[in-house]
Amino acid sequence: AEGDVGGHVGRRQEGLTGLSGADTICALSSAPGPAGVAVIRLSGPACDAVCRGLARDLPEPRRAALRTLRDRDGAAIDRGLVLRFPGPGSFTGEDVLELHVHGGRAIVEDLLAALGGFEGLRMAEPGEFTRRAFVNGRMDLTEAEGVADLIAAETTAQRRAALDQAGGALSGLYDGWRTRLLRHLAHLEAWLDFPDEELPDDVMAGVLEDVAALAGEIVAHLADARRGERLRRGLQVAIVGPPNAGKSTLLNILAERDVAIVSETPGTTRDVLEVHLDLGGWPVTLIDTAGLRETEDAVEREGVRRAAERMAAADVVLALHPADGAAGFSMPSHETAAVLIEAVSKADRLAPDAGADGRLRLSAATGQGLPELLERLTGLAAELMASGGGAAPTRARHRAGLADCRSALERAVEGGPGRPPELIAEDLRLAMRALGRITGAVDVEDLLDVIFRDFCIGK
Ligand code: GDP
């Protein structure tokens, strides 16, 4: 039903290339089977020819039609649904064809092979459907990123945020700001066109007042960026402690699946392993760091380096102090703004009357303390990721653009109304451009490869 994702008024991006017009792309858009259904999607001018060739028919647009799909020699490949979405009202803005067939490997393979026989058809690059949707003005860049996030969403909170962004929550905000600046700019330029007339002071003061207000709104919006980015990648919880503290055992228990190697030999957890948890809808990533200590082993040293790096970037550090020794281990003194949770691991080895210095007592063996730990992590996740209302920036790219915009606006205001209007106009232009690069409204050709690289094939 991609063709129904209408509502975006065609806003064709001027001056963008990358839409050849000649190429028709195809890809398996559903996950590789075996599965009940597989969806193969095509976009481009050859869709109708392909439909006629495979189904010997051109069914009515946007209506599912059950047809036998045949290869060049007329032999049946499968029976399935054929769906046509003629451009420009389709997901990509071009003619789109969807083939819903049984999700067997041989069916998909033979169908793709049959497609290979059509003129002008090739396999799609990752994200190429969405990229075409952007280039054809069907969505802006933040919406395209929202689509990618929606597909990657692992928890309810991530899904909600991604759906908002894909639906234009950030675009609406940034377009609104751009329009506001454009109006001021038009005002100034109208005066600049008539150099004989003096620009009344109160007009300039009014412009600058609103520009200052906008800078304030951007500062507030930027304050939400960490939260947005955190929600997108999950709360990062680094488990640290000496070798044999029980880090990987704890991770395994919490993940309820075998991801980390558990062993008696110190230093066998060589890499940074992570598991993704869904705690009450919040995404939480637990990172099992390699034993943080000096070592001769090059591979392990690399593991330690990466562990320190992850710890420095973590939102929460869970420090394990094993009950059975490893005296002398002290937390590495890395600069970190993370929330620290101190715990005694292997608490089952603790003498019944032993104190834990107010630390959380954890035992992977008995399960002691695990509910409390999860409860604390869930609480922290909610605290650090819950929305204060409104969409938040979700990528470093957004944050950088907003910061550029804000600097330009502050420059515009700083000199006061007495500053030459040409200079103020130039600052407003730069601020608009910074916003335009976030949404893709201005020339962003150089960004596209980076942005769409992370998409999956078939989207
Ligand atoms: P890591 O090096 O910190 O990842 O430690 P491991 O998870 O590999 O655990 C080291 C050893 O401690 C293993 O033999 C585990 O079976 C043992 N161990 C881990 N957690 C517990 C626990 O809660 N209680 C007890 N008694 N032993 C544990």
XYZ file of C-alpha atoms and ligand atoms in Angstrom:
487
model
C 0.000 0.000 0.000
C 2.978 2.277 -0.512
C 1.095 4.028 -3.239
C -1.344 5.235 -0.645
C 1.371 7.130 1.171
C 0.089 10.178 -0.589
C -0.540 13.481 1.042
C 2.917 14.790 0.256
C 2.357 17.423 -2.303
C 4.915 16.956 -5.034
C 7.812 19.177 -4.129
C 10.253 18.234 -6.809
C 13.783 19.137 -5.777
C 15.200 21.479 -8.354
C 18.689 20.967 -9.624
C 19.103 17.462 -8.214
C 20.385 14.739 -10.400
C 20.449 11.056 -9.606
C 17.085 10.403 -11.177
C 18.091 8.994 -14.489
C 14.570 8.502 -15.731
C 15.897 5.661 -17.844
C 16.630 3.072 -15.184
C 13.958 0.907 -13.673
C 15.049 -0.582 -10.371
C 13.839 -3.764 -8.731
C 14.458 -5.501 -5.423
C 13.062 -7.973 -2.983
C 11.472 -5.546 -0.501
C 10.428 -8.144 2.073
C 12.962 -10.035 4.204
C 14.553 -13.079 2.577
C 12.339 -16.157 2.985
C 11.153 -18.767 3.262
C 8.084 -16.819 4.299
C 4.382 -16.705 3.590
C 4.647 -13.811 1.210
C 7.488 -12.097 -0.618
C 7.157 -8.641 -2.129
C 9.235 -7.671 -5.126
C 9.076 -4.006 -5.949
C 9.952 -2.114 -9.095
C 10.162 1.596 -9.798
C 10.703 3.339 -13.095
C 9.408 3.649 -16.640
C 9.605 -0.074 -17.471
C 6.977 -1.079 -14.884
C 4.109 -1.367 -17.359
C 6.173 -3.353 -19.838
C 7.258 -5.710 -17.066
C 3.676 -6.094 -15.865
C 2.472 -6.933 -19.364
C 5.336 -9.348 -19.860
C 4.963 -11.234 -16.570
C 1.187 -11.110 -16.073
C 0.159 -10.808 -19.738
C -2.086 -7.982 -18.526
C -2.107 -4.426 -17.204
C -4.550 -4.449 -14.278
C -6.295 -1.351 -12.987
C -4.040 0.948 -10.900
C -3.970 0.530 -7.106
C -6.148 -2.606 -7.221
C -4.726 -5.989 -6.285
C -5.123 -8.417 -9.175
C -4.426 -12.139 -8.891
C -2.386 -13.237 -11.902
C -0.111 -16.052 -12.987
C 3.383 -14.671 -13.468
C 5.218 -16.232 -16.372
C 8.756 -16.270 -17.653
C 9.713 -15.354 -21.216
C 8.796 -18.827 -22.500
C 5.367 -18.667 -20.929
C 6.101 -21.114 -18.117
C 4.409 -20.208 -14.824
C 6.719 -19.026 -12.003
C 3.992 -18.483 -9.392
C 0.521 -17.064 -8.942
C 0.418 -13.849 -6.985
C -0.908 -10.338 -6.601
C 0.051 -7.654 -9.050
C -0.253 -4.038 -7.879
C 0.395 -1.005 -10.042
C 0.978 2.486 -8.667
C 1.376 4.872 -11.594
C 3.563 7.934 -11.015
C 3.617 10.652 -9.865
C 1.267 9.644 -7.038
C 3.361 6.634 -5.986
C 5.851 6.159 -3.158
C 8.798 7.031 -5.399
C 6.925 9.440 -7.655
C 7.621 7.101 -10.593
C 5.592 4.171 -11.893
C 5.798 1.481 -9.231
C 4.937 -2.197 -9.586
C 4.608 -4.609 -6.691
C 4.529 -8.373 -7.058
C 3.261 -10.224 -3.997
C 4.183 -13.882 -4.424
C 4.711 -16.899 -2.184
C 7.834 -16.293 -0.140
C 9.867 -19.261 -1.335
C 13.515 -18.856 -2.245
C 13.173 -20.466 -5.685
C 10.174 -18.302 -6.540
C 12.007 -15.104 -5.636
C 15.156 -16.220 -7.415
C 13.352 -17.240 -10.608
C 11.238 -14.113 -10.604
C 14.303 -11.899 -10.222
C 15.978 -13.876 -12.993
C 12.954 -13.302 -15.219
C 13.087 -9.576 -14.397
C 16.723 -9.560 -15.441
C 15.541 -10.307 -18.977
C 13.739 -6.984 -19.324
C 15.341 -4.009 -21.004
C 16.484 -1.173 -18.734
C 15.960 -3.063 -15.476
C 18.557 -3.424 -12.748
C 18.748 -4.331 -9.063
C 18.197 -1.396 -6.690
C 20.936 0.034 -4.481
C 20.281 0.248 -0.712
C 17.689 2.927 -0.049
C 17.240 3.723 -3.726
C 13.426 3.656 -3.666
C 13.359 6.172 -0.824
C 16.108 8.198 -2.468
C 13.982 8.474 -5.598
C 11.024 9.470 -3.419
C 13.169 12.293 -2.044
C 14.563 13.389 -5.394
C 11.039 13.430 -6.848
C 9.784 15.619 -4.018
C 7.604 12.964 -2.391
C 9.289 13.458 0.980
C 12.073 15.534 2.461
C 15.311 14.220 3.933
C 14.150 14.053 7.552
C 11.095 12.101 6.443
C 13.297 9.715 4.466
C 15.459 9.239 7.561
C 12.278 8.615 9.538
C 11.386 5.816 7.119
C 14.800 4.220 7.731
C 14.369 4.590 11.493
C 10.901 3.093 11.304
C 12.288 -0.013 9.656
C 15.095 -0.198 12.212
C 12.825 0.481 15.224
C 13.069 -2.273 17.818
C 10.894 -0.841 20.566
C 7.606 0.997 20.846
C 9.204 4.308 21.822
C 11.528 4.141 18.814
C 8.661 3.250 16.510
C 6.577 6.203 17.702
C 9.400 8.702 17.254
C 10.262 7.320 13.813
C 6.650 7.387 12.688
C 6.378 11.030 13.732
C 9.536 11.928 11.854
C 8.506 9.954 8.757
C 5.191 11.777 8.919
C 6.886 15.160 8.756
C 7.212 16.231 12.398
C 10.690 17.697 11.847
C 9.986 18.883 8.291
C 6.991 20.860 9.452
C 9.036 22.552 12.134
C 12.018 23.371 9.918
C 9.916 24.432 6.921
C 7.956 26.723 9.226
C 11.174 28.328 10.438
C 12.453 28.718 6.907
C 9.234 30.365 5.801
C 9.457 32.761 8.723
C 13.003 33.736 7.758
C 12.073 33.973 4.106
C 9.406 36.523 4.931
C 11.878 38.700 6.829
C 14.412 38.331 4.073
C 11.891 39.334 1.425
C 11.054 42.367 3.493
C 14.701 43.410 3.765
C 15.404 42.751 0.119
C 12.449 44.832 -0.945
C 14.083 47.750 0.838
C 17.509 46.950 -0.513
C 16.098 47.186 -4.029
C 15.316 50.842 -3.418
C 18.504 52.315 -1.988
C 17.077 55.829 -1.905
C 14.504 54.927 0.696
C 15.554 54.649 4.290
C 14.580 51.440 6.051
C 12.500 52.528 9.028
C 14.150 51.552 12.289
C 11.048 49.963 13.679
C 10.794 47.578 10.717
C 14.342 46.374 11.283
C 13.780 46.150 15.023
C 10.692 44.015 14.425
C 12.631 41.663 12.166
C 15.462 41.313 14.638
C 13.069 40.705 17.496
C 11.529 37.752 15.706
C 14.941 36.470 14.604
C 16.076 36.532 18.229
C 12.919 34.669 19.253
C 13.585 32.059 16.587
C 17.171 31.621 17.801
C 15.704 30.923 21.240
C 13.324 28.319 19.831
C 16.225 26.602 18.112
C 18.252 26.566 21.327
C 15.334 24.870 23.098
C 14.915 22.387 20.262
C 18.659 21.641 20.276
C 18.478 20.846 23.985
C 16.336 17.868 22.964
C 18.887 16.519 20.491
C 20.696 14.200 22.915
C 17.396 12.668 23.881
C 16.395 12.151 20.244
C 19.709 10.607 19.292
C 19.706 8.449 22.426
C 16.234 7.133 21.634
C 17.301 6.305 18.127
C 20.389 4.288 19.102
C 19.171 3.011 22.492
C 20.349 3.824 26.020
C 23.979 2.709 26.167
C 24.761 0.734 29.316
C 28.410 -0.311 29.638
C 29.069 -3.199 32.019
C 32.559 -2.755 33.435
C 34.621 -4.604 35.984
C 37.743 -6.742 36.340
C 38.136 -9.974 34.379
C 35.945 -12.730 35.781
C 33.627 -10.264 37.477
C 30.737 -12.021 35.758
C 30.045 -9.419 33.077
C 29.298 -11.778 30.215
C 27.339 -14.148 32.454
C 25.148 -11.262 33.545
C 24.697 -10.135 29.973
C 23.677 -13.629 28.935
C 21.170 -13.958 31.727
C 19.652 -10.585 30.946
C 19.513 -11.208 27.249
C 18.212 -14.733 27.768
C 20.304 -15.835 24.898
C 23.906 -16.805 24.320
C 25.794 -13.853 22.947
C 28.887 -13.588 25.108
C 31.452 -16.245 25.797
C 31.456 -17.315 29.440
C 34.677 -18.850 30.630
C 36.862 -19.323 33.699
C 39.932 -18.023 31.891
C 40.464 -14.328 32.462
C 40.431 -12.290 29.309
C 38.300 -14.535 27.107
C 35.751 -11.810 26.572
C 37.853 -10.189 23.922
C 35.446 -8.024 22.082
C 32.763 -5.584 22.993
C 29.554 -7.532 22.815
C 26.190 -5.943 23.049
C 22.611 -6.984 23.410
C 19.546 -4.934 22.709
C 16.822 -5.010 25.323
C 13.303 -3.682 25.214
C 12.551 -2.392 28.703
C 8.967 -1.226 28.834
C 9.192 0.038 25.256
C 12.524 1.795 25.769
C 15.542 0.629 23.800
C 18.458 -0.294 26.070
C 21.765 -1.567 24.740
C 23.914 -3.501 27.202
C 27.566 -3.540 26.352
C 29.855 -6.182 27.758
C 33.281 -4.605 27.796
C 36.465 -6.619 27.757
C 38.297 -6.761 31.074
C 39.612 -3.271 31.628
C 43.223 -3.899 32.472
C 46.739 -3.847 31.137
C 47.508 -6.767 28.877
C 50.240 -8.093 26.614
C 47.848 -9.631 24.144
C 47.386 -7.359 21.129
C 43.894 -8.578 20.307
C 42.824 -8.147 23.865
C 44.469 -4.755 24.076
C 42.325 -3.659 21.153
C 39.309 -5.009 23.030
C 40.278 -2.985 26.093
C 40.711 0.145 24.016
C 37.270 -0.280 22.520
C 35.805 -0.998 25.940
C 37.206 2.282 27.279
C 35.800 4.069 24.260
C 32.328 2.602 24.741
C 32.452 3.427 28.417
C 33.303 7.031 27.697
C 30.296 7.246 25.371
C 27.906 5.335 27.641
C 24.796 6.815 29.218
C 24.987 4.417 32.136
C 27.966 2.543 33.558
C 27.225 -0.611 35.515
C 30.345 -1.335 37.582
C 30.643 -4.881 38.854
C 32.723 -5.589 41.955
C 32.858 -9.391 42.278
C 32.244 -10.808 45.741
C 34.981 -13.379 45.229
C 37.999 -11.170 45.015
C 39.842 -9.318 42.292
C 40.959 -6.922 44.982
C 42.594 -3.760 43.850
C 40.429 -3.195 40.798
C 39.499 0.390 40.506
C 37.258 2.016 37.991
C 39.159 3.479 35.065
C 39.185 7.208 35.389
C 37.713 8.032 32.020
C 35.827 11.221 31.671
C 32.214 10.221 31.491
C 28.953 11.968 32.133
C 27.308 8.572 32.598
C 25.075 7.607 35.475
C 27.010 5.135 37.634
C 25.399 2.018 39.087
C 27.696 0.175 41.468
C 26.942 -3.478 42.109
C 28.438 -6.466 43.869
C 28.410 -9.364 41.423
C 28.351 -13.053 42.350
C 26.462 -11.939 45.463
C 25.691 -15.608 46.136
C 29.325 -15.884 47.251
C 28.896 -13.082 49.756
C 28.796 -14.118 53.414
C 25.184 -13.688 54.613
C 26.207 -10.978 57.070
C 28.567 -9.152 54.704
C 27.708 -5.575 53.846
C 27.488 -4.356 50.266
C 28.186 -0.669 50.976
C 24.817 0.287 49.577
C 25.705 -1.368 46.270
C 23.202 -3.401 44.373
C 23.689 -7.120 45.108
C 23.619 -9.104 41.887
C 23.868 -12.814 41.265
C 23.572 -14.389 37.879
C 23.544 -17.749 39.665
C 20.495 -17.132 41.851
C 18.894 -14.238 40.004
C 19.236 -12.027 43.066
C 19.044 -8.315 42.292
C 18.175 -8.736 38.617
C 14.595 -7.380 38.876
C 15.938 -4.369 40.797
C 18.608 -3.795 38.159
C 16.095 -3.921 35.307
C 13.774 -1.628 37.195
C 16.552 0.907 37.649
C 17.527 0.722 34.005
C 13.903 1.123 32.908
C 13.537 4.169 35.162
C 16.741 5.711 33.802
C 15.664 4.995 30.235
C 12.356 6.746 30.745
C 14.072 9.661 32.454
C 16.722 10.099 29.766
C 14.563 9.445 26.713
C 10.995 10.468 27.485
C 9.696 13.277 25.336
C 8.997 16.698 26.719
C 6.552 17.002 23.826
C 7.389 17.739 20.220
C 9.779 16.051 17.844
C 13.472 15.982 18.696
C 16.431 16.002 16.303
C 17.614 12.415 15.870
C 20.939 12.718 14.083
C 24.252 14.512 14.508
C 23.562 15.945 11.043
C 20.433 17.682 12.339
C 22.283 18.990 15.369
C 25.069 20.445 13.218
C 22.601 22.159 10.874
C 20.642 23.623 13.758
C 23.818 24.890 15.390
C 24.839 26.599 12.107
C 21.406 28.145 11.827
C 21.502 29.370 15.379
C 24.949 30.988 14.949
C 23.798 32.802 11.829
C 20.679 34.087 13.591
C 22.676 35.252 16.590
C 25.090 37.052 14.258
C 22.131 38.726 12.580
C 20.859 40.034 15.899
C 24.150 40.999 17.547
C 24.882 44.225 15.696
C 21.431 45.649 16.370
C 19.146 47.465 13.907
C 21.920 49.905 12.969
C 23.953 47.237 11.155
C 23.813 47.416 7.341
C 20.707 45.520 6.170
C 22.806 43.758 3.486
C 24.797 41.997 6.195
C 21.708 41.070 8.178
C 20.083 39.725 5.017
C 23.157 37.605 4.339
C 23.000 36.100 7.834
C 19.340 35.243 7.332
C 20.203 33.625 4.030
C 22.866 31.494 5.726
C 20.440 30.521 8.482
C 17.874 29.449 5.891
C 20.480 27.488 4.036
C 21.488 25.621 7.217
C 17.855 24.597 7.774
C 17.488 23.750 4.104
C 20.364 21.317 4.271
C 18.614 19.423 7.061
C 15.412 18.953 5.063
C 17.130 18.751 1.701
C 15.405 21.843 0.357
C 18.711 23.290 -0.846
C 21.492 21.587 -2.724
C 22.441 18.497 -0.731
C 23.768 16.276 -3.515
C 26.930 15.624 -1.478
C 24.963 14.286 1.500
C 22.783 11.792 -0.290
C 25.217 8.890 -0.600
C 25.963 9.031 3.111
C 22.325 9.285 4.139
C 20.937 6.519 1.938
C 23.880 4.159 2.407
C 22.419 2.984 5.724
C 19.091 1.936 4.240
C 18.295 -1.636 3.428
C 17.932 -2.828 -0.124
C 14.346 -2.774 -1.298
C 13.422 0.369 0.649
P 33.690 -11.680 32.828
O 35.135 -11.922 32.556
O 33.506 -10.486 33.709
O 32.848 -11.604 31.600
O 33.179 -12.925 33.712
P 32.358 -14.204 33.254
O 30.943 -13.859 33.001
O 33.107 -14.915 32.205
O 32.353 -15.055 34.606
C 33.560 -15.532 35.214
C 33.268 -16.731 36.071
O 32.410 -16.381 37.146
C 32.555 -17.844 35.316
O 33.081 -19.073 35.723
C 31.123 -17.729 35.761
O 30.458 -18.978 35.767
C 31.268 -17.217 37.174
N 30.089 -16.441 37.571
C 29.505 -15.450 36.851
N 28.453 -14.929 37.513
C 28.360 -15.622 38.693
C 27.467 -15.554 39.832
O 26.518 -14.765 39.896
N 27.702 -16.383 40.858
C 28.723 -17.280 40.836
N 28.883 -18.055 41.894
N 29.576 -17.379 39.789
C 29.406 -16.571 38.734
